[in-house]
Coordinates of C-alpha atoms in Angstrom, one line a residue:
M131 CA 0.0 0.0 0.0
Q132 CA 2.9 2.4 0.7
Y133 CA 4.2 1.7 -2.8
I134 CA 1.0 3.1 -4.3
G135 CA 1.1 6.1 -2.0
R136 CA 4.6 6.9 -3.0
I137 CA 3.6 6.7 -6.7
F138 CA 0.8 9.2 -6.2
S139 CA 3.0 11.4 -4.0
S140 CA 5.7 11.5 -6.7
A141 CA 3.2 12.3 -9.5
K142 CA 1.7 15.1 -7.4
R143 CA 5.1 16.6 -6.7
M144 CA 6.1 16.4 -10.4
Y145 CA 2.9 18.1 -11.4
S146 CA 3.2 20.8 -8.8
D147 CA 6.8 21.6 -9.9
I148 CA 5.6 22.5 -13.5
N149 CA 5.8 26.2 -14.1
S150 CA 2.5 27.0 -15.9
A151 CA 3.9 30.3 -17.1
T152 CA 6.2 28.4 -19.5
L153 CA 3.5 26.2 -20.8
N154 CA 1.1 28.8 -22.2
G155 CA 0.8 32.4 -23.2
A156 CA 0.7 34.9 -26.0
I157 CA 2.7 37.9 -27.2
D158 CA 1.5 41.5 -27.7
V159 CA 0.4 42.5 -31.2
I160 CA 1.1 45.8 -32.8
V161 CA -1.3 46.9 -35.6
V162 CA -0.7 49.9 -37.8
R163 CA -3.3 51.5 -40.0
Y164 CA -1.9 53.0 -43.2
P165 CA -3.5 56.1 -44.7
D166 CA -5.4 54.0 -47.3
G167 CA -7.1 52.2 -44.4
E168 CA -5.1 48.9 -44.7
L169 CA -4.0 47.2 -41.5
F170 CA -0.7 45.6 -40.9
S171 CA 0.3 43.7 -37.8
S172 CA 3.4 42.3 -36.2
P173 CA 3.6 38.5 -36.1
F174 CA 1.9 36.9 -33.1
Y175 CA 1.1 33.5 -31.6
V176 CA -1.0 31.9 -29.0
Q177 CA 0.4 28.8 -27.2
F178 CA -1.7 26.4 -25.1
G179 CA 0.1 24.5 -22.3
K180 CA 0.3 20.8 -22.1
T181 CA -1.7 20.9 -18.9
G182 CA -4.7 22.1 -20.9
I183 CA -4.7 18.9 -23.1
L184 CA -6.6 17.1 -20.3
R185 CA -9.5 19.6 -20.6
P186 CA -9.4 21.1 -24.1
C187 CA -13.0 22.5 -23.8
E188 CA -11.6 25.1 -21.3
D189 CA -9.3 26.6 -24.0
V190 CA -11.4 29.5 -25.3
V191 CA -9.9 32.0 -27.7
T192 CA -11.6 35.4 -28.4
S193 CA -10.1 37.8 -30.9
F194 CA -10.9 41.5 -30.6
V195 CA -10.5 44.2 -33.2
H196 CA -11.6 47.7 -32.2
I197 CA -13.1 46.2 -29.0
L198 CA -15.5 44.0 -31.1
A199 CA -15.3 40.3 -30.6
L200 CA -14.7 38.2 -33.8

């Protein structure tokens, strides 16, 4: 029984040592409007962490342009 307890304890310790800040995130995007009205943006990405794989329905992405959701 102690063997099973040690397995769960080790798994819990390994999971709690994961830094979630390195597993997900995004970068800022700069958008420039040219005089003719055309928009150009800097490259951007969104990265979902590996911990989110267990519950993918919780990964919701909403894009905003001029405070309007797309």
